Amino acid sequence: MAVLNAFNLNMSFGESLLFKNVNFRIDERDKVGLVGSNGTGKTTLFKLITGELEPTGGQIVKSKAINLGYAQQHACEGSDRTLYGEMESVFEPLIKIEAELEILAQKIERNEGNLGELINRQSNLHDEFAREGGLTFRSRARSALLGLGFAEQDFDLPCSSLSGGQRSKLSLGKLLLSGSDLVLLDEPTNHLDISGIEWLESFLAEYKGAALIISHERYFLDKVTAKTMELVHHRLTQWNGNDSEDLEHKKIQTEVIKRNYDNQMGEIEHIKAIIEQQRRWGRERNFITAASKEKMLEKKLAELVKPESEEDVLGFDFKPLCESGNEVLTVRDISKAFDESRLFSGVSFRIMKNERVFLLGSNGCGKTTLLKILTKAIRADSGSFFLGANVKIGYYDQTLACLNKSKRVIDEIWDCHREMNQTQIRSALAAFLFKGEDVFKPISDLSGGEKARVALLKLMLSGANFLLLDEPTNHLDITSMEALEKALLGFEGTMLIVSHDRYFINKLSTKILSLSTEGVREFSGGYDDYFRSLITESPAAEEKKPAKVSDYKLRRGRASEIRKLEGRIRRCEQAVDELDKEKEKLSAQLSSPETADKYELLLELSEKIEELEGRQLQKMEEWEQLNRNLYELNEGEDA
């Protein structure tokens, strides 16, 4: 069943066309990725769905009962609550039911009012409370906060003291817990570290509603979405499949369109040649044939489908001015703390020439601080580091602090490279998509993606042979990320990169450094290799580690375990249904006029209903745990 349909949507701002003839459908429980280059209209499409903007043509039809969720609806500006209190406020209706149940219990205990009506109301509210998730809402609020990267000690922080990133995470958590039929998520992985993104993936995998997700995080999209919509060349295309499958589908479709176009153009040129020949012969029957072929030509031209022109892509090309020695960086026992808060200590590692090393760790563990120590922007509390022979560092700061906001784009680059003439500067800017009058834009007027492009161009022109990159994919769309990946893969130097983009890490990494308060640990390979190493090392994995057996036996054992779990799940569901039927019988008896004035019977029935609810809750919790176990087993089967 569709929760939302879009029919022939057009959107323009003045003379500027954003998109036209956009059609799509989102069904219940669909998880859809919305991708496209920056500026193609993804966020505008969200605003059309929420009604914040009106389309210039077409319409959006929503299901009558749809509950739509959008992150901006859940901002905590001006809130006087604590972090936990603001998250819990999503469950305001349940909190009110809980308060009323407390009042009803007191009235029944004091024998106030019509006891039959009070007990009947209490029973109905108990049912509603359990049905709407009242028994677990506090644990869900707590789990969401922890999953999004907050610590227990943060729960009592006032909202007014939260940073912008913390508020964004809180807003995301409230949106996810709102129980909306369709949630619109605009770059939900921003401000999350890798563990937070993995929590979000797990949450969305079990989310009962639909989700439309704007994201440049390809690994995340591949894990979460089963449909993809792309805005490109003012049009929207929808596919079944995730982002990676979409790319393959697009390549095939583009090739088919190009081949058909070439064939059609061959036919058109052939018809034109016949027309020209017939006219040259100049007889009556030749003019008749020419007229007939002209009609055929008009039809062919009307049916002609031209391939879309390729979008402009960034022209990255990092070339070191000189070659470094084999040992690029040696770090020995570095430590750093701010006030009483220790970030890390005992950090030691070595980076060799041409290695592409990624520095991973939770938000706030000191990854950026460590890069700034290596650039000598700040001092370590203890320890030392040494750069090898001929090492020249180039640093990309995720805050883009290297840019002077008062300058124009062309001056920002030219002032650093006076040896280049204007033609060379403008050619370099054109490779980074700054063309025509765009080169004279003030830095302060640029979008985040445009500022990132200027900073990357400065880095490219620096001639560094050791790149320190702090979240270089932030602000970049997928096309620009792919261009950056290609350039870095061809870079004949060394890299140390902080990133939470797992696709990017897998593509480039030769080694991973995992940073914690106790130092760093080294892992070879990409993110998937790192993750497998952590799983293998976990205590739970060690406990479960069986004697060496064949793959066949492992698969057979897993299949047997899955069947057992499925059987237990079915028995739990049957038990819950049976308990429901017993509760219905007792509730009917409780509300019967014959028992309305029988106080002892009313109490007895009420106690039995509560006992049944307790047993039902246990069965539901058992059912949830069994389903989690089944999900983990199925994930293992897929792997």
PDB file of N, CA and C in Angstrom, residues 373-462:
ATOM      1  N   ILE A 373      48.372  17.915  16.425  1.00  0.00           N
ATOM      2  CA  ILE A 373      49.694  17.741  17.053  1.00  0.00           C
ATOM      3  C   ILE A 373      50.746  17.486  15.972  1.00  0.00           C
ATOM      4  N   LEU A 374      50.393  16.669  14.992  1.00  0.00           N
ATOM      5  CA  LEU A 374      51.343  16.330  13.923  1.00  0.00           C
ATOM      6  C   LEU A 374      51.626  17.527  13.015  1.00  0.00           C
ATOM      7  N   THR A 375      50.677  18.477  12.928  1.00  0.00           N
ATOM      8  CA  THR A 375      50.918  19.699  12.140  1.00  0.00           C
ATOM      9  C   THR A 375      51.545  20.802  12.997  1.00  0.00           C
ATOM     10  N   LYS A 376      51.757  20.500  14.281  1.00  0.00           N
ATOM     11  CA  LYS A 376      52.345  21.428  15.255  1.00  0.00           C
ATOM     12  C   LYS A 376      51.430  22.620  15.565  1.00  0.00           C
ATOM     13  N   ALA A 377      50.118  22.440  15.295  1.00  0.00           N
ATOM     14  CA  ALA A 377      49.159  23.491  15.661  1.00  0.00           C
ATOM     15  C   ALA A 377      48.944  23.512  17.173  1.00  0.00           C
ATOM     16  N   ILE A 378      49.040  22.346  17.811  1.00  0.00           N
ATOM     17  CA  ILE A 378      48.990  22.265  19.274  1.00  0.00           C
ATOM     18  C   ILE A 378      50.096  21.333  19.737  1.00  0.00           C
ATOM     19  N   ARG A 379      50.424  21.389  21.028  1.00  0.00           N
ATOM     20  CA  ARG A 379      51.517  20.586  21.579  1.00  0.00           C
ATOM     21  C   ARG A 379      50.959  19.387  22.322  1.00  0.00           C
ATOM     22  N   ALA A 380      51.668  18.275  22.226  1.00  0.00           N
ATOM     23  CA  ALA A 380      51.328  17.096  23.027  1.00  0.00           C
ATOM     24  C   ALA A 380      51.778  17.328  24.463  1.00  0.00           C
ATOM     25  N   ASP A 381      51.121  16.658  25.418  1.00  0.00           N
ATOM     26  CA  ASP A 381      51.536  16.765  26.830  1.00  0.00           C
ATOM     27  C   ASP A 381      52.834  16.005  27.072  1.00  0.00           C
ATOM     28  N   SER A 382      53.007  14.906  26.343  1.00  0.00           N
ATOM     29  CA  SER A 382      54.233  14.128  26.471  1.00  0.00           C
ATOM     30  C   SER A 382      54.430  13.321  25.198  1.00  0.00           C
ATOM     31  N   GLY A 383      55.609  12.736  25.053  1.00  0.00           N
ATOM     32  CA  GLY A 383      55.908  11.947  23.873  1.00  0.00           C
ATOM     33  C   GLY A 383      56.496  12.795  22.758  1.00  0.00           C
ATOM     34  N   SER A 384      56.747  12.158  21.614  1.00  0.00           N
ATOM     35  CA  SER A 384      57.394  12.863  20.504  1.00  0.00           C
ATOM     36  C   SER A 384      57.001  12.221  19.180  1.00  0.00           C
ATOM     37  N   PHE A 385      57.282  12.949  18.102  1.00  0.00           N
ATOM     38  CA  PHE A 385      57.097  12.374  16.768  1.00  0.00           C
ATOM     39  C   PHE A 385      58.180  12.936  15.841  1.00  0.00           C
ATOM     40  N   PHE A 386      58.503  12.165  14.798  1.00  0.00           N
ATOM     41  CA  PHE A 386      59.567  12.549  13.880  1.00  0.00           C
ATOM     42  C   PHE A 386      59.090  12.337  12.450  1.00  0.00           C
ATOM     43  N   LEU A 387      59.319  13.332  11.604  1.00  0.00           N
ATOM     44  CA  LEU A 387      59.035  13.214  10.179  1.00  0.00           C
ATOM     45  C   LEU A 387      60.290  12.740   9.470  1.00  0.00           C
ATOM     46  N   GLY A 388      60.083  11.911   8.433  1.00  0.00           N
ATOM     47  CA  GLY A 388      61.216  11.382   7.688  1.00  0.00           C
ATOM     48  C   GLY A 388      61.811  12.405   6.739  1.00  0.00           C
ATOM     49  N   ALA A 389      62.780  11.959   5.970  1.00  0.00           N
ATOM     50  CA  ALA A 389      63.498  12.840   5.039  1.00  0.00           C
ATOM     51  C   ALA A 389      62.578  13.321   3.925  1.00  0.00           C
ATOM     52  N   ASN A 390      62.673  14.625   3.644  1.00  0.00           N
ATOM     53  CA  ASN A 390      61.945  15.260   2.534  1.00  0.00           C
ATOM     54  C   ASN A 390      60.419  15.165   2.665  1.00  0.00           C
ATOM     55  N   VAL A 391      59.920  14.998   3.889  1.00  0.00           N
ATOM     56  CA  VAL A 391      58.458  14.913   4.084  1.00  0.00           C
ATOM     57  C   VAL A 391      57.881  16.321   4.126  1.00  0.00           C
ATOM     58  N   LYS A 392      56.906  16.568   3.257  1.00  0.00           N
ATOM     59  CA  LYS A 392      56.191  17.845   3.238  1.00  0.00           C
ATOM     60  C   LYS A 392      54.713  17.573   3.490  1.00  0.00           C
ATOM     61  N   ILE A 393      54.191  18.148   4.594  1.00  0.00           N
ATOM     62  CA  ILE A 393      52.811  17.874   5.019  1.00  0.00           C
ATOM     63  C   ILE A 393      51.830  18.806   4.325  1.00  0.00           C
ATOM     64  N   GLY A 394      50.707  18.236   3.876  1.00  0.00           N
ATOM     65  CA  GLY A 394      49.551  19.014   3.429  1.00  0.00           C
ATOM     66  C   GLY A 394      48.361  18.642   4.296  1.00  0.00           C
ATOM     67  N   TYR A 395      47.706  19.640   4.913  1.00  0.00           N
ATOM     68  CA  TYR A 395      46.653  19.365   5.896  1.00  0.00           C
ATOM     69  C   TYR A 395      45.308  19.879   5.396  1.00  0.00           C
ATOM     70  N   TYR A 396      44.302  18.998   5.422  1.00  0.00           N
ATOM     71  CA  TYR A 396      42.915  19.383   5.100  1.00  0.00           C
ATOM     72  C   TYR A 396      42.123  19.384   6.402  1.00  0.00           C
ATOM     73  N   ASP A 397      41.662  20.566   6.804  1.00  0.00           N
ATOM     74  CA  ASP A 397      40.939  20.759   8.065  1.00  0.00           C
ATOM     75  C   ASP A 397      39.441  20.671   7.789  1.00  0.00           C
ATOM     76  N   GLN A 398      38.755  19.778   8.492  1.00  0.00           N
ATOM     77  CA  GLN A 398      37.323  19.599   8.232  1.00  0.00           C
ATOM     78  C   GLN A 398      36.523  20.858   8.521  1.00  0.00           C
ATOM     79  N   THR A 399      37.041  21.771   9.340  1.00  0.00           N
ATOM     80  CA  THR A 399      36.323  23.024   9.623  1.00  0.00           C
ATOM     81  C   THR A 399      36.557  24.058   8.524  1.00  0.00           C
ATOM     82  N   LEU A 400      37.433  23.730   7.577  1.00  0.00           N
ATOM     83  CA  LEU A 400      37.772  24.623   6.453  1.00  0.00           C
ATOM     84  C   LEU A 400      38.328  25.959   6.948  1.00  0.00           C
ATOM     85  N   ALA A 401      39.056  25.874   8.078  1.00  0.00           N
ATOM     86  CA  ALA A 401      39.632  27.091   8.674  1.00  0.00           C
ATOM     87  C   ALA A 401      40.733  27.682   7.812  1.00  0.00           C
ATOM     88  N   CYS A 402      41.221  26.927   6.831  1.00  0.00           N
ATOM     89  CA  CYS A 402      42.301  27.429   5.967  1.00  0.00           C
ATOM     90  C   CYS A 402      41.806  28.487   4.991  1.00  0.00           C
ATOM     91  N   LEU A 403      40.486  28.672   4.902  1.00  0.00           N
ATOM     92  CA  LEU A 403      39.925  29.619   3.935  1.00  0.00           C
ATOM     93  C   LEU A 403      39.681  30.983   4.585  1.00  0.00           C
ATOM     94  N   ASN A 404      39.995  32.039   3.839  1.00  0.00           N
ATOM     95  CA  ASN A 404      39.753  33.409   4.287  1.00  0.00           C
ATOM     96  C   ASN A 404      38.393  33.857   3.733  1.00  0.00           C
ATOM     97  N   LYS A 405      37.403  33.965   4.590  1.00  0.00           N
ATOM     98  CA  LYS A 405      36.033  34.245   4.142  1.00  0.00           C
ATOM     99  C   LYS A 405      35.879  35.612   3.483  1.00  0.00           C
ATOM    100  N   SER A 406      36.825  36.515   3.726  1.00  0.00           N
ATOM    101  CA  SER A 406      36.706  37.857   3.156  1.00  0.00           C
ATOM    102  C   SER A 406      37.244  37.927   1.719  1.00  0.00           C
ATOM    103  N   LYS A 407      37.892  36.850   1.274  1.00  0.00           N
ATOM    104  CA  LYS A 407      38.474  36.854  -0.071  1.00  0.00           C
ATOM    105  C   LYS A 407      37.506  36.288  -1.099  1.00  0.00           C
ATOM    106  N   ARG A 408      37.807  36.578  -2.377  1.00  0.00           N
ATOM    107  CA  ARG A 408      37.106  35.939  -3.488  1.00  0.00           C
ATOM    108  C   ARG A 408      37.789  34.601  -3.786  1.00  0.00           C
ATOM    109  N   VAL A 409      37.072  33.718  -4.472  1.00  0.00           N
ATOM    110  CA  VAL A 409      37.614  32.394  -4.777  1.00  0.00           C
ATOM    111  C   VAL A 409      38.954  32.497  -5.493  1.00  0.00           C
ATOM    112  N   ILE A 410      39.029  33.309  -6.541  1.00  0.00           N
ATOM    113  CA  ILE A 410      40.263  33.397  -7.339  1.00  0.00           C
ATOM    114  C   ILE A 410      41.422  33.939  -6.508  1.00  0.00           C
ATOM    115  N   ASP A 411      41.141  34.895  -5.614  1.00  0.00           N
ATOM    116  CA  ASP A 411      42.209  35.469  -4.788  1.00  0.00           C
ATOM    117  C   ASP A 411      42.697  34.478  -3.741  1.00  0.00           C
ATOM    118  N   GLU A 412      41.787  33.652  -3.226  1.00  0.00           N
ATOM    119  CA  GLU A 412      42.171  32.648  -2.217  1.00  0.00           C
ATOM    120  C   GLU A 412      43.241  31.705  -2.777  1.00  0.00           C
ATOM    121  N   ILE A 413      43.121  31.371  -4.049  1.00  0.00           N
ATOM    122  CA  ILE A 413      44.102  30.487  -4.673  1.00  0.00           C
ATOM    123  C   ILE A 413      45.316  31.269  -5.161  1.00  0.00           C
ATOM    124  N   TRP A 414      45.099  32.390  -5.807  1.00  0.00           N
ATOM    125  CA  TRP A 414      46.200  33.151  -6.426  1.00  0.00           C
ATOM    126  C   TRP A 414      47.160  33.716  -5.380  1.00  0.00           C
ATOM    127  N   ASP A 415      46.639  34.138  -4.240  1.00  0.00           N
ATOM    128  CA  ASP A 415      47.500  34.707  -3.204  1.00  0.00           C
ATOM    129  C   ASP A 415      48.497  33.678  -2.664  1.00  0.00           C
ATOM    130  N   CYS A 416      48.158  32.373  -2.787  1.00  0.00           N
ATOM    131  CA  CYS A 416      49.077  31.321  -2.331  1.00  0.00           C
ATOM    132  C   CYS A 416      50.024  30.864  -3.436  1.00  0.00           C
ATOM    133  N   HIS A 417      49.715  31.246  -4.686  1.00  0.00           N
ATOM    134  CA  HIS A 417      50.512  30.749  -5.822  1.00  0.00           C
ATOM    135  C   HIS A 417      50.740  31.873  -6.826  1.00  0.00           C
ATOM    136  N   ARG A 418      51.544  32.849  -6.398  1.00  0.00           N
ATOM    137  CA  ARG A 418      51.836  34.004  -7.243  1.00  0.00           C
ATOM    138  C   ARG A 418      52.658  33.626  -8.476  1.00  0.00           C
ATOM    139  N   GLU A 419      53.292  32.434  -8.450  1.00  0.00           N
ATOM    140  CA  GLU A 419      54.085  32.006  -9.608  1.00  0.00           C
ATOM    141  C   GLU A 419      53.202  31.610 -10.794  1.00  0.00           C
ATOM    142  N   MET A 420      51.887  31.436 -10.533  1.00  0.00           N
ATOM    143  CA  MET A 420      50.964  31.039 -11.602  1.00  0.00           C
ATOM    144  C   MET A 420      50.307  32.276 -12.214  1.00  0.00           C
ATOM    145  N   ASN A 421      50.067  32.239 -13.540  1.00  0.00           N
ATOM    146  CA  ASN A 421      49.370  33.363 -14.165  1.00  0.00           C
ATOM    147  C   ASN A 421      47.857  33.157 -14.081  1.00  0.00           C
ATOM    148  N   GLN A 422      47.100  34.167 -14.533  1.00  0.00           N
ATOM    149  CA  GLN A 422      45.643  34.106 -14.381  1.00  0.00           C
ATOM    150  C   GLN A 422      45.040  32.934 -15.162  1.00  0.00           C
ATOM    151  N   THR A 423      45.568  32.650 -16.336  1.00  0.00           N
ATOM    152  CA  THR A 423      45.048  31.536 -17.139  1.00  0.00           C
ATOM    153  C   THR A 423      45.228  30.219 -16.399  1.00  0.00           C
ATOM    154  N   GLN A 424      46.408  30.030 -15.778  1.00  0.00           N
ATOM    155  CA  GLN A 424      46.666  28.800 -15.030  1.00  0.00           C
ATOM    156  C   GLN A 424      45.743  28.684 -13.815  1.00  0.00           C
ATOM    157  N   ILE A 425      45.556  29.803 -13.128  1.00  0.00           N
ATOM    158  CA  ILE A 425      44.679  29.798 -11.947  1.00  0.00           C
ATOM    159  C   ILE A 425      43.249  29.463 -12.349  1.00  0.00           C
ATOM    160  N   ARG A 426      42.765  30.107 -13.417  1.00  0.00           N
ATOM    161  CA  ARG A 426      41.377  29.878 -13.832  1.00  0.00           C
ATOM    162  C   ARG A 426      41.192  28.463 -14.382  1.00  0.00           C
ATOM    163  N   SER A 427      42.214  27.904 -14.997  1.00  0.00           N
ATOM    164  CA  SER A 427      42.134  26.523 -15.477  1.00  0.00           C
ATOM    165  C   SER A 427      42.034  25.560 -14.288  1.00  0.00           C
ATOM    166  N   ALA A 428      42.836  25.843 -13.252  1.00  0.00           N
ATOM    167  CA  ALA A 428      42.777  25.004 -12.045  1.00  0.00           C
ATOM    168  C   ALA A 428      41.404  25.110 -11.389  1.00  0.00           C
ATOM    169  N   LEU A 429      40.863  26.326 -11.304  1.00  0.00           N
ATOM    170  CA  LEU A 429      39.530  26.516 -10.714  1.00  0.00           C
ATOM    171  C   LEU A 429      38.452  25.835 -11.554  1.00  0.00           C
ATOM    172  N   ALA A 430      38.596  25.872 -12.879  1.00  0.00           N
ATOM    173  CA  ALA A 430      37.614  25.223 -13.751  1.00  0.00           C
ATOM    174  C   ALA A 430      37.583  23.719 -13.509  1.00  0.00           C
ATOM    175  N   ALA A 431      38.764  23.137 -13.252  1.00  0.00           N
ATOM    176  CA  ALA A 431      38.824  21.703 -12.961  1.00  0.00           C
ATOM    177  C   ALA A 431      38.068  21.372 -11.678  1.00  0.00           C
ATOM    178  N   PHE A 432      37.889  22.378 -10.803  1.00  0.00           N
ATOM    179  CA  PHE A 432      37.134  22.205  -9.561  1.00  0.00           C
ATOM    180  C   PHE A 432      35.754  22.859  -9.656  1.00  0.00           C
ATOM    181  N   LEU A 433      35.286  23.008 -10.902  1.00  0.00           N
ATOM    182  CA  LEU A 433      33.916  23.439 -11.225  1.00  0.00           C
ATOM    183  C   LEU A 433      33.630  24.895 -10.903  1.00  0.00           C
ATOM    184  N   PHE A 434      34.663  25.721 -10.805  1.00  0.00           N
ATOM    185  CA  PHE A 434      34.466  27.168 -10.673  1.00  0.00           C
ATOM    186  C   PHE A 434      34.748  27.793 -12.042  1.00  0.00           C
ATOM    187  N   LYS A 435      33.686  28.162 -12.745  1.00  0.00           N
ATOM    188  CA  LYS A 435      33.827  28.669 -14.106  1.00  0.00           C
ATOM    189  C   LYS A 435      33.147  30.028 -14.239  1.00  0.00           C
ATOM    190  N   GLY A 436      33.573  30.810 -15.229  1.00  0.00           N
ATOM    191  CA  GLY A 436      32.940  32.104 -15.481  1.00  0.00           C
ATOM    192  C   GLY A 436      32.994  33.005 -14.266  1.00  0.00           C
ATOM    193  N   GLU A 437      31.834  33.603 -13.947  1.00  0.00           N
ATOM    194  CA  GLU A 437      31.766  34.557 -12.838  1.00  0.00           C
ATOM    195  C   GLU A 437      31.898  33.891 -11.468  1.00  0.00           C
ATOM    196  N   ASP A 438      31.769  32.548 -11.416  1.00  0.00           N
ATOM    197  CA  ASP A 438      31.880  31.845 -10.125  1.00  0.00           C
ATOM    198  C   ASP A 438      33.216  32.085  -9.448  1.00  0.00           C
ATOM    199  N   VAL A 439      34.269  32.348 -10.231  1.00  0.00           N
ATOM    200  CA  VAL A 439      35.599  32.518  -9.632  1.00  0.00           C
ATOM    201  C   VAL A 439      35.680  33.811  -8.816  1.00  0.00           C
ATOM    202  N   PHE A 440      34.742  34.722  -9.026  1.00  0.00           N
ATOM    203  CA  PHE A 440      34.762  35.998  -8.299  1.00  0.00           C
ATOM    204  C   PHE A 440      33.806  36.005  -7.093  1.00  0.00           C
ATOM    205  N   LYS A 441      33.205  34.862  -6.790  1.00  0.00           N
ATOM    206  CA  LYS A 441      32.322  34.775  -5.617  1.00  0.00           C
ATOM    207  C   LYS A 441      33.133  34.936  -4.332  1.00  0.00           C
ATOM    208  N   PRO A 442      32.591  35.656  -3.338  1.00  0.00           N
ATOM    209  CA  PRO A 442      33.259  35.687  -2.029  1.00  0.00           C
ATOM    210  C   PRO A 442      33.190  34.308  -1.373  1.00  0.00           C
ATOM    211  N   ILE A 443      34.243  33.925  -0.680  1.00  0.00           N
ATOM    212  CA  ILE A 443      34.261  32.645   0.038  1.00  0.00           C
ATOM    213  C   ILE A 443      33.075  32.555   0.993  1.00  0.00           C
ATOM    214  N   SER A 444      32.720  33.681   1.593  1.00  0.00           N
ATOM    215  CA  SER A 444      31.630  33.682   2.582  1.00  0.00           C
ATOM    216  C   SER A 444      30.285  33.303   1.974  1.00  0.00           C
ATOM    217  N   ASP A 445      30.134  33.460   0.646  1.00  0.00           N
ATOM    218  CA  ASP A 445      28.861  33.152  -0.008  1.00  0.00           C
ATOM    219  C   ASP A 445      28.782  31.714  -0.523  1.00  0.00           C
ATOM    220  N   LEU A 446      29.860  30.949  -0.386  1.00  0.00           N
ATOM    221  CA  LEU A 446      29.890  29.595  -0.941  1.00  0.00           C
ATOM    222  C   LEU A 446      29.150  28.604  -0.036  1.00  0.00           C
ATOM    223  N   SER A 447      28.632  27.548  -0.648  1.00  0.00           N
ATOM    224  CA  SER A 447      28.045  26.447   0.115  1.00  0.00           C
ATOM    225  C   SER A 447      29.164  25.620   0.747  1.00  0.00           C
ATOM    226  N   GLY A 448      28.805  24.688   1.622  1.00  0.00           N
ATOM    227  CA  GLY A 448      29.802  23.825   2.248  1.00  0.00           C
ATOM    228  C   GLY A 448      30.577  23.023   1.226  1.00  0.00           C
ATOM    229  N   GLY A 449      29.871  22.498   0.217  1.00  0.00           N
ATOM    230  CA  GLY A 449      30.541  21.724  -0.823  1.00  0.00           C
ATOM    231  C   GLY A 449      31.496  22.562  -1.649  1.00  0.00           C
ATOM    232  N   GLU A 450      31.110  23.797  -1.950  1.00  0.00           N
ATOM    233  CA  GLU A 450      31.974  24.689  -2.732  1.00  0.00           C
ATOM    234  C   GLU A 450      33.224  25.067  -1.936  1.00  0.00           C
ATOM    235  N   LYS A 451      33.055  25.336  -0.641  1.00  0.00           N
ATOM    236  CA  LYS A 451      34.219  25.648   0.200  1.00  0.00           C
ATOM    237  C   LYS A 451      35.174  24.453   0.251  1.00  0.00           C
ATOM    238  N   ALA A 452      34.605  23.243   0.348  1.00  0.00           N
ATOM    239  CA  ALA A 452      35.441  22.035   0.377  1.00  0.00           C
ATOM    240  C   ALA A 452      36.252  21.918  -0.908  1.00  0.00           C
ATOM    241  N   ARG A 453      35.647  22.279  -2.047  1.00  0.00           N
ATOM    242  CA  ARG A 453      36.358  22.189  -3.320  1.00  0.00           C
ATOM    243  C   ARG A 453      37.532  23.178  -3.364  1.00  0.00           C
ATOM    244  N   VAL A 454      37.328  24.382  -2.827  1.00  0.00           N
ATOM    245  CA  VAL A 454      38.423  25.366  -2.789  1.00  0.00           C
ATOM    246  C   VAL A 454      39.562  24.846  -1.904  1.00  0.00           C
ATOM    247  N   ALA A 455      39.211  24.290  -0.735  1.00  0.00           N
ATOM    248  CA  ALA A 455      40.233  23.780   0.193  1.00  0.00           C
ATOM    249  C   ALA A 455      41.001  22.612  -0.426  1.00  0.00           C
ATOM    250  N   LEU A 456      40.290  21.739  -1.150  1.00  0.00           N
ATOM    251  CA  LEU A 456      40.963  20.610  -1.800  1.00  0.00           C
ATOM    252  C   LEU A 456      41.876  21.079  -2.940  1.00  0.00           C
ATOM    253  N   LEU A 457      41.466  22.123  -3.649  1.00  0.00           N
ATOM    254  CA  LEU A 457      42.329  22.673  -4.702  1.00  0.00           C
ATOM    255  C   LEU A 457      43.611  23.246  -4.094  1.00  0.00           C
ATOM    256  N   LYS A 458      43.486  23.961  -2.982  1.00  0.00           N
ATOM    257  CA  LYS A 458      44.681  24.494  -2.313  1.00  0.00           C
ATOM    258  C   LYS A 458      45.626  23.358  -1.914  1.00  0.00           C
ATOM    259  N   LEU A 459      45.043  22.262  -1.415  1.00  0.00           N
ATOM    260  CA  LEU A 459      45.850  21.111  -1.018  1.00  0.00           C
ATOM    261  C   LEU A 459      46.545  20.492  -2.230  1.00  0.00           C
ATOM    262  N   MET A 460      45.810  20.380  -3.341  1.00  0.00           N
ATOM    263  CA  MET A 460      46.361  19.782  -4.552  1.00  0.00           C
ATOM    264  C   MET A 460      47.550  20.591  -5.063  1.00  0.00           C
ATOM    265  N   LEU A 461      47.438  21.914  -4.995  1.00  0.00           N
ATOM    266  CA  LEU A 461      48.493  22.791  -5.520  1.00  0.00           C
ATOM    267  C   LEU A 461      49.680  22.922  -4.570  1.00  0.00           C
ATOM    268  N   SER A 462      49.544  22.404  -3.332  1.00  0.00           N
ATOM    269  CA  SER A 462      50.606  22.580  -2.338  1.00  0.00           C
ATOM    270  C   SER A 462      51.841  21.729  -2.632  1.00  0.00           C
TER     271      SER A 462
END
